[in-house]
Amino acid sequence: ILNVEQSPQSLHVQEGDSTNFTCSFPSSNFYALHWYRWETAKSPEALFVMTLNGDEKKKGRISATLNTKEGYSYLYIKGSQPEDSATYLCAWRGDDKIIFGKGTRLHILP
Amino acid sequence: DAMVIQNPRYQVTQFGKPVTLSCSQTLNHNVMYWYQQKSSQAPKLLFHYYDKDFNNEADTPDNFQSRRPNTSFCFLDIRSPGLGDAAMYLCATSFISNTEAFFGQGTRLTVV
């Protein structure tokens, strides 16, 4: 059974603080690691697709790193803002299959 | 404009009464996925189509079936819904390459 683990499950962060959370995934048959942002009542939207060991990607205040040898990825948010409140899902892609973790629910406190 | 559309957004069905959820896409993606998500759990892959090839997950109950009559449409059929099948059902599409998946807004299924 393929298992994608995310931690923590839920996180409360003060506005303006930086934060990060983790995704661990199987190293075998690895094609890509995806990060999605899912706001309530909306569709999940892709943030990053990462394929190479050591990859680092950045989009504004959000960045992610990838270690395929040990099977983990970190997502970082710098200077959290209220609009960052969402669930962040990571997903392991092997060939044509995409398997998701449970997500990290991020709450930004004013 | 929405590129992956799921209908309906909310579906209430009776225990044991067959129900069909639909998904359509305008992206010409060759892979279409159906996920079931229950509260606080990971979206669980039920099955996916790579073009016309159907790929069922080993732990997907027989009660769940799917059809993909053409590239644009994919259906999820639940033959005899039970109370435990109440969930959010997400459809997603992608190319077979390492690009991201695009999601519909989901169908919230209630079984009464």
PDB file of C-alpha atoms in Angstrom:
ATOM      1  CA  ILE A   1       0.000   0.000   0.000  1.00  0.00           C
ATOM      2  CA  LEU A   2       1.432   3.358  -1.037  1.00  0.00           C
ATOM      3  CA  ASN A   3       1.495   5.790   1.862  1.00  0.00           C
ATOM      4  CA  VAL A   4       1.957   9.540   1.707  1.00  0.00           C
ATOM      5  CA  GLU A   5       2.263  11.118   5.139  1.00  0.00           C
ATOM      6  CA  GLN A   6       1.927  14.784   5.987  1.00  0.00           C
ATOM      7  CA  SER A   7       2.658  16.516   9.264  1.00  0.00           C
ATOM      8  CA  PRO A   8       1.402  18.270  11.151  1.00  0.00           C
ATOM      9  CA  GLN A   9      -2.251  17.610  10.428  1.00  0.00           C
ATOM     10  CA  SER A  10      -3.208  21.096  11.604  1.00  0.00           C
ATOM     11  CA  LEU A  11      -1.218  24.237  12.288  1.00  0.00           C
ATOM     12  CA  HIS A  12      -2.054  27.658  13.753  1.00  0.00           C
ATOM     13  CA  VAL A  13       0.371  30.424  12.827  1.00  0.00           C
ATOM     14  CA  GLN A  14       0.399  34.086  13.760  1.00  0.00           C
ATOM     15  CA  GLU A  15       0.081  36.477  10.838  1.00  0.00           C
ATOM     16  CA  GLY A  16       3.542  37.568   9.770  1.00  0.00           C
ATOM     17  CA  ASP A  17       5.299  34.458  11.083  1.00  0.00           C
ATOM     18  CA  SER A  18       6.958  31.930   8.814  1.00  0.00           C
ATOM     19  CA  THR A  19       6.113  28.250   8.900  1.00  0.00           C
ATOM     20  CA  ASN A  20       6.846  24.937   7.238  1.00  0.00           C
ATOM     21  CA  PHE A  21       5.412  21.456   7.041  1.00  0.00           C
ATOM     22  CA  THR A  22       6.455  18.052   5.813  1.00  0.00           C
ATOM     23  CA  CYS A  23       5.469  15.409   3.330  1.00  0.00           C
ATOM     24  CA  SER A  24       7.014  11.936   3.269  1.00  0.00           C
ATOM     25  CA  PHE A  25       6.463   9.541   0.410  1.00  0.00           C
ATOM     26  CA  PRO A  26       7.698   6.271  -1.107  1.00  0.00           C
ATOM     27  CA  SER A  27      11.053   6.587  -2.866  1.00  0.00           C
ATOM     28  CA  SER A  28      10.374   3.679  -5.206  1.00  0.00           C
ATOM     29  CA  ASN A  29       8.720   4.189  -8.612  1.00  0.00           C
ATOM     30  CA  PHE A  30       8.846   7.918  -8.008  1.00  0.00           C
ATOM     31  CA  TYR A  31       7.986  10.220 -10.903  1.00  0.00           C
ATOM     32  CA  ALA A  32       7.049  13.505  -9.233  1.00  0.00           C
ATOM     33  CA  LEU A  33       5.935  15.161  -6.041  1.00  0.00           C
ATOM     34  CA  HIS A  34       3.072  17.649  -6.221  1.00  0.00           C
ATOM     35  CA  TRP A  35       1.940  20.295  -3.746  1.00  0.00           C
ATOM     36  CA  TYR A  36      -1.626  21.579  -3.918  1.00  0.00           C
ATOM     37  CA  ARG A  37      -3.436  24.309  -2.062  1.00  0.00           C
ATOM     38  CA  TRP A  38      -7.095  23.651  -1.263  1.00  0.00           C
ATOM     39  CA  GLU A  39      -9.308  26.432  -0.037  1.00  0.00           C
ATOM     40  CA  THR A  40     -12.743  25.721   1.354  1.00  0.00           C
ATOM     41  CA  ALA A  41     -15.457  25.469  -1.329  1.00  0.00           C
ATOM     42  CA  LYS A  42     -12.864  25.596  -4.114  1.00  0.00           C
ATOM     43  CA  SER A  43     -10.922  23.045  -6.160  1.00  0.00           C
ATOM     44  CA  PRO A  44      -7.404  22.052  -5.142  1.00  0.00           C
ATOM     45  CA  GLU A  45      -4.892  24.055  -7.187  1.00  0.00           C
ATOM     46  CA  ALA A  46      -1.343  23.037  -7.963  1.00  0.00           C
ATOM     47  CA  LEU A  47       1.479  24.993  -6.354  1.00  0.00           C
ATOM     48  CA  PHE A  48       4.490  22.971  -7.434  1.00  0.00           C
ATOM     49  CA  VAL A  49       5.452  19.887  -9.396  1.00  0.00           C
ATOM     50  CA  MET A  50       8.893  18.628  -8.414  1.00  0.00           C
ATOM     51  CA  THR A  51      10.782  15.788 -10.021  1.00  0.00           C
ATOM     52  CA  LEU A  52      14.521  15.962  -9.324  1.00  0.00           C
ATOM     53  CA  ASN A  53      16.323  15.232  -6.098  1.00  0.00           C
ATOM     54  CA  GLY A  54      17.424  18.523  -4.580  1.00  0.00           C
ATOM     55  CA  ASP A  55      14.789  20.505  -6.489  1.00  0.00           C
ATOM     56  CA  GLU A  56      13.787  23.787  -4.906  1.00  0.00           C
ATOM     57  CA  LYS A  57      10.834  25.757  -6.233  1.00  0.00           C
ATOM     58  CA  LYS A  58       9.484  29.141  -5.250  1.00  0.00           C
ATOM     59  CA  LYS A  59       6.285  31.060  -5.916  1.00  0.00           C
ATOM     60  CA  GLY A  60       6.143  34.387  -4.109  1.00  0.00           C
ATOM     61  CA  ARG A  61       6.344  33.711  -0.365  1.00  0.00           C
ATOM     62  CA  ILE A  62       5.920  29.960  -0.781  1.00  0.00           C
ATOM     63  CA  SER A  63       8.759  27.577  -1.549  1.00  0.00           C
ATOM     64  CA  ALA A  64       9.332  23.823  -1.505  1.00  0.00           C
ATOM     65  CA  THR A  65      12.255  21.421  -1.433  1.00  0.00           C
ATOM     66  CA  LEU A  66      12.522  17.805  -2.489  1.00  0.00           C
ATOM     67  CA  ASN A  67      14.642  14.866  -1.329  1.00  0.00           C
ATOM     68  CA  THR A  68      13.770  11.818  -3.400  1.00  0.00           C
ATOM     69  CA  LYS A  69      16.442   9.568  -1.881  1.00  0.00           C
ATOM     70  CA  GLU A  70      14.984   9.783   1.599  1.00  0.00           C
ATOM     71  CA  GLY A  71      11.434  10.462   0.435  1.00  0.00           C
ATOM     72  CA  TYR A  72      10.486  13.818   1.887  1.00  0.00           C
ATOM     73  CA  SER A  73       9.524  17.319   0.840  1.00  0.00           C
ATOM     74  CA  TYR A  74       9.114  20.515   2.824  1.00  0.00           C
ATOM     75  CA  LEU A  75       6.782  23.389   2.056  1.00  0.00           C
ATOM     76  CA  TYR A  76       7.742  26.789   3.475  1.00  0.00           C
ATOM     77  CA  ILE A  77       5.602  29.892   3.817  1.00  0.00           C
ATOM     78  CA  LYS A  78       7.378  33.115   4.650  1.00  0.00           C
ATOM     79  CA  GLY A  79       5.543  35.955   6.407  1.00  0.00           C
ATOM     80  CA  SER A  80       2.133  34.232   6.624  1.00  0.00           C
ATOM     81  CA  GLN A  81      -0.893  36.211   5.509  1.00  0.00           C
ATOM     82  CA  PRO A  82      -4.613  35.536   6.142  1.00  0.00           C
ATOM     83  CA  GLU A  83      -5.047  34.427   2.527  1.00  0.00           C
ATOM     84  CA  ASP A  84      -2.611  31.569   3.185  1.00  0.00           C
ATOM     85  CA  SER A  85      -5.253  29.828   5.293  1.00  0.00           C
ATOM     86  CA  ALA A  86      -6.021  26.611   3.422  1.00  0.00           C
ATOM     87  CA  THR A  87      -5.290  22.902   3.372  1.00  0.00           C
ATOM     88  CA  TYR A  88      -1.973  22.029   1.737  1.00  0.00           C
ATOM     89  CA  LEU A  89      -1.940  18.628   0.080  1.00  0.00           C
ATOM     90  CA  CYS A  90       1.088  16.800  -1.175  1.00  0.00           C
ATOM     91  CA  ALA A  91       0.817  14.015  -3.694  1.00  0.00           C
ATOM     92  CA  TRP A  92       3.192  11.320  -4.916  1.00  0.00           C
ATOM     93  CA  ARG A  93       3.092  10.620  -8.613  1.00  0.00           C
ATOM     94  CA  GLY A  94       4.189   7.241  -9.892  1.00  0.00           C
ATOM     95  CA  ASP A  95       3.674   6.799 -13.644  1.00  0.00           C
ATOM     96  CA  ASP A  96      -0.030   7.504 -14.178  1.00  0.00           C
ATOM     97  CA  LYS A  97      -1.167   7.241 -10.544  1.00  0.00           C
ATOM     98  CA  ILE A  98      -1.381  10.171  -8.087  1.00  0.00           C
ATOM     99  CA  ILE A  99      -1.646   9.369  -4.360  1.00  0.00           C
ATOM    100  CA  PHE A 100      -2.416  12.093  -1.826  1.00  0.00           C
ATOM    101  CA  GLY A 101      -1.565  12.695   1.804  1.00  0.00           C
ATOM    102  CA  LYS A 102      -4.174  13.857   4.323  1.00  0.00           C
ATOM    103  CA  GLY A 103      -3.045  17.437   4.076  1.00  0.00           C
ATOM    104  CA  THR A 104      -1.916  20.066   6.544  1.00  0.00           C
ATOM    105  CA  ARG A 105      -4.683  22.439   7.567  1.00  0.00           C
ATOM    106  CA  LEU A 106      -3.113  25.891   8.037  1.00  0.00           C
ATOM    107  CA  HIS A 107      -4.919  28.574  10.062  1.00  0.00           C
ATOM    108  CA  ILE A 108      -3.465  32.083  10.079  1.00  0.00           C
ATOM    109  CA  LEU A 109      -4.271  34.004  13.253  1.00  0.00           C
ATOM    110  CA  PRO A 110      -4.710  37.799  12.976  1.00  0.00           C
TER     111      PRO A 110
ATOM    112  CA  ASP B   1     -13.583  29.385 -17.017  1.00  0.00           C
ATOM    113  CA  ALA B   2     -13.841  26.045 -15.273  1.00  0.00           C
ATOM    114  CA  MET B   3     -11.864  23.377 -17.097  1.00  0.00           C
ATOM    115  CA  VAL B   4     -12.962  20.370 -15.032  1.00  0.00           C
ATOM    116  CA  ILE B   5     -16.643  20.385 -14.240  1.00  0.00           C
ATOM    117  CA  GLN B   6     -18.392  18.046 -11.892  1.00  0.00           C
ATOM    118  CA  ASN B   7     -22.140  17.634 -11.713  1.00  0.00           C
ATOM    119  CA  PRO B   8     -23.995  17.869  -9.527  1.00  0.00           C
ATOM    120  CA  ARG B   9     -22.205  19.811  -6.760  1.00  0.00           C
ATOM    121  CA  TYR B  10     -24.477  18.232  -4.161  1.00  0.00           C
ATOM    122  CA  GLN B  11     -26.259  14.921  -4.496  1.00  0.00           C
ATOM    123  CA  VAL B  12     -28.638  13.327  -2.029  1.00  0.00           C
ATOM    124  CA  THR B  13     -29.519   9.723  -2.693  1.00  0.00           C
ATOM    125  CA  GLN B  14     -31.435   7.030  -0.872  1.00  0.00           C
ATOM    126  CA  PHE B  15     -29.735   4.060   0.682  1.00  0.00           C
ATOM    127  CA  GLY B  16     -29.409   1.403  -2.023  1.00  0.00           C
ATOM    128  CA  LYS B  17     -30.563   3.620  -4.904  1.00  0.00           C
ATOM    129  CA  PRO B  18     -28.040   3.761  -7.792  1.00  0.00           C
ATOM    130  CA  VAL B  19     -26.450   7.144  -8.362  1.00  0.00           C
ATOM    131  CA  THR B  20     -24.177   8.535 -11.073  1.00  0.00           C
ATOM    132  CA  LEU B  21     -21.747  11.407 -10.698  1.00  0.00           C
ATOM    133  CA  SER B  22     -20.321  13.069 -13.771  1.00  0.00           C
ATOM    134  CA  CYS B  23     -17.101  14.817 -14.680  1.00  0.00           C
ATOM    135  CA  SER B  24     -16.226  16.632 -17.881  1.00  0.00           C
ATOM    136  CA  GLN B  25     -13.038  18.343 -18.995  1.00  0.00           C
ATOM    137  CA  THR B  26     -12.030  20.752 -21.730  1.00  0.00           C
ATOM    138  CA  LEU B  27      -8.282  20.189 -21.346  1.00  0.00           C
ATOM    139  CA  ASN B  28      -7.967  17.121 -23.566  1.00  0.00           C
ATOM    140  CA  HIS B  29      -6.079  15.365 -20.792  1.00  0.00           C
ATOM    141  CA  ASN B  30      -5.556  11.653 -21.304  1.00  0.00           C
ATOM    142  CA  VAL B  31      -5.809  10.674 -17.632  1.00  0.00           C
ATOM    143  CA  MET B  32      -8.939  11.102 -15.516  1.00  0.00           C
ATOM    144  CA  TYR B  33      -9.086  10.206 -11.818  1.00  0.00           C
ATOM    145  CA  TRP B  34     -11.846   9.679  -9.284  1.00  0.00           C
ATOM    146  CA  TYR B  35     -11.088  10.280  -5.613  1.00  0.00           C
ATOM    147  CA  GLN B  36     -13.243   9.795  -2.525  1.00  0.00           C
ATOM    148  CA  GLN B  37     -12.584  12.076   0.401  1.00  0.00           C
ATOM    149  CA  LYS B  38     -14.083  11.656   3.843  1.00  0.00           C
ATOM    150  CA  SER B  39     -13.698  14.194   6.593  1.00  0.00           C
ATOM    151  CA  SER B  40     -10.069  14.791   7.702  1.00  0.00           C
ATOM    152  CA  GLN B  41      -8.804  11.982   5.483  1.00  0.00           C
ATOM    153  CA  ALA B  42      -6.643  11.954   2.402  1.00  0.00           C
ATOM    154  CA  PRO B  43      -8.412  11.940  -0.951  1.00  0.00           C
ATOM    155  CA  LYS B  44      -8.457   8.212  -1.732  1.00  0.00           C
ATOM    156  CA  LEU B  45      -7.897   7.129  -5.308  1.00  0.00           C
ATOM    157  CA  LEU B  46     -10.751   4.878  -6.441  1.00  0.00           C
ATOM    158  CA  PHE B  47      -9.705   4.357 -10.053  1.00  0.00           C
ATOM    159  CA  HIS B  48      -8.366   6.173 -13.052  1.00  0.00           C
ATOM    160  CA  TYR B  49      -8.488   6.019 -16.827  1.00  0.00           C
ATOM    161  CA  TYR B  50      -5.429   6.372 -18.984  1.00  0.00           C
ATOM    162  CA  ASP B  51      -7.136   7.015 -22.293  1.00  0.00           C
ATOM    163  CA  LYS B  52      -9.573   4.110 -22.489  1.00  0.00           C
ATOM    164  CA  ASP B  53      -7.598   1.871 -20.147  1.00  0.00           C
ATOM    165  CA  PHE B  54      -9.373   1.478 -16.828  1.00  0.00           C
ATOM    166  CA  ASN B  55      -7.212   1.071 -13.700  1.00  0.00           C
ATOM    167  CA  ASN B  56      -9.029   0.017 -10.569  1.00  0.00           C
ATOM    168  CA  GLU B  57      -7.413   0.317  -7.137  1.00  0.00           C
ATOM    169  CA  ALA B  58      -7.255  -3.022  -5.339  1.00  0.00           C
ATOM    170  CA  ASP B  59      -9.261  -1.794  -2.361  1.00  0.00           C
ATOM    171  CA  THR B  60     -12.041  -0.043  -4.296  1.00  0.00           C
ATOM    172  CA  PRO B  61     -15.320  -1.804  -3.519  1.00  0.00           C
ATOM    173  CA  ASP B  62     -17.174  -3.522  -6.373  1.00  0.00           C
ATOM    174  CA  ASN B  63     -20.061  -1.184  -5.635  1.00  0.00           C
ATOM    175  CA  PHE B  64     -18.104   1.549  -7.427  1.00  0.00           C
ATOM    176  CA  GLN B  65     -17.895   1.489 -11.203  1.00  0.00           C
ATOM    177  CA  SER B  66     -16.739   3.975 -13.806  1.00  0.00           C
ATOM    178  CA  ARG B  67     -17.283   4.739 -17.461  1.00  0.00           C
ATOM    179  CA  ARG B  68     -15.363   6.947 -19.846  1.00  0.00           C
ATOM    180  CA  PRO B  69     -17.315   7.117 -23.114  1.00  0.00           C
ATOM    181  CA  ASN B  70     -14.942   9.677 -24.649  1.00  0.00           C
ATOM    182  CA  THR B  71     -11.931  11.845 -23.756  1.00  0.00           C
ATOM    183  CA  SER B  72     -14.048  14.578 -22.228  1.00  0.00           C
ATOM    184  CA  PHE B  73     -16.404  12.696 -19.948  1.00  0.00           C
ATOM    185  CA  CYS B  74     -16.012  10.290 -17.089  1.00  0.00           C
ATOM    186  CA  PHE B  75     -18.746   8.909 -14.810  1.00  0.00           C
ATOM    187  CA  LEU B  76     -18.717   7.405 -11.352  1.00  0.00           C
ATOM    188  CA  ASP B  77     -21.540   4.935 -10.746  1.00  0.00           C
ATOM    189  CA  ILE B  78     -22.384   3.763  -7.251  1.00  0.00           C
ATOM    190  CA  ARG B  79     -24.626   0.753  -7.678  1.00  0.00           C
ATOM    191  CA  SER B  80     -26.038   0.476  -4.173  1.00  0.00           C
ATOM    192  CA  PRO B  81     -24.943   3.410  -2.005  1.00  0.00           C
ATOM    193  CA  GLY B  82     -24.520   2.730   1.666  1.00  0.00           C
ATOM    194  CA  LEU B  83     -24.288   5.217   4.506  1.00  0.00           C
ATOM    195  CA  GLY B  84     -20.530   4.753   4.471  1.00  0.00           C
ATOM    196  CA  ASP B  85     -20.326   6.058   0.904  1.00  0.00           C
ATOM    197  CA  ALA B  86     -21.303   9.559   1.962  1.00  0.00           C
ATOM    198  CA  ALA B  87     -18.272  11.656   1.059  1.00  0.00           C
ATOM    199  CA  MET B  88     -16.850  14.284  -1.253  1.00  0.00           C
ATOM    200  CA  TYR B  89     -16.044  12.826  -4.672  1.00  0.00           C
ATOM    201  CA  LEU B  90     -13.328  14.613  -6.603  1.00  0.00           C
ATOM    202  CA  CYS B  91     -12.573  14.244 -10.280  1.00  0.00           C
ATOM    203  CA  ALA B  92      -9.145  15.232 -11.562  1.00  0.00           C
ATOM    204  CA  THR B  93      -7.439  15.181 -14.941  1.00  0.00           C
ATOM    205  CA  SER B  94      -3.866  15.354 -16.137  1.00  0.00           C
ATOM    206  CA  PHE B  95      -1.515  14.483 -18.946  1.00  0.00           C
ATOM    207  CA  ILE B  96       0.512  11.319 -18.488  1.00  0.00           C
ATOM    208  CA  SER B  97       3.680  13.427 -18.140  1.00  0.00           C
ATOM    209  CA  ASN B  98       4.850  15.007 -14.910  1.00  0.00           C
ATOM    210  CA  THR B  99       2.400  17.866 -14.977  1.00  0.00           C
ATOM    211  CA  GLU B 100      -0.050  18.723 -12.264  1.00  0.00           C
ATOM    212  CA  ALA B 101      -3.610  17.470 -11.991  1.00  0.00           C
ATOM    213  CA  PHE B 102      -6.571  19.783 -12.434  1.00  0.00           C
ATOM    214  CA  PHE B 103      -9.561  19.266 -10.205  1.00  0.00           C
ATOM    215  CA  GLY B 104     -13.266  19.793 -10.378  1.00  0.00           C
ATOM    216  CA  GLN B 105     -15.053  21.344  -7.427  1.00  0.00           C
ATOM    217  CA  GLY B 106     -16.269  17.995  -6.237  1.00  0.00           C
ATOM    218  CA  THR B 107     -19.649  16.404  -5.635  1.00  0.00           C
ATOM    219  CA  ARG B 108     -20.792  16.146  -2.028  1.00  0.00           C
ATOM    220  CA  LEU B 109     -22.777  12.916  -1.742  1.00  0.00           C
ATOM    221  CA  THR B 110     -25.257  12.398   1.074  1.00  0.00           C
ATOM    222  CA  VAL B 111     -26.925   9.017   1.572  1.00  0.00           C
ATOM    223  CA  VAL B 112     -30.205   8.984   3.477  1.00  0.00           C
TER     224      VAL B 112
END
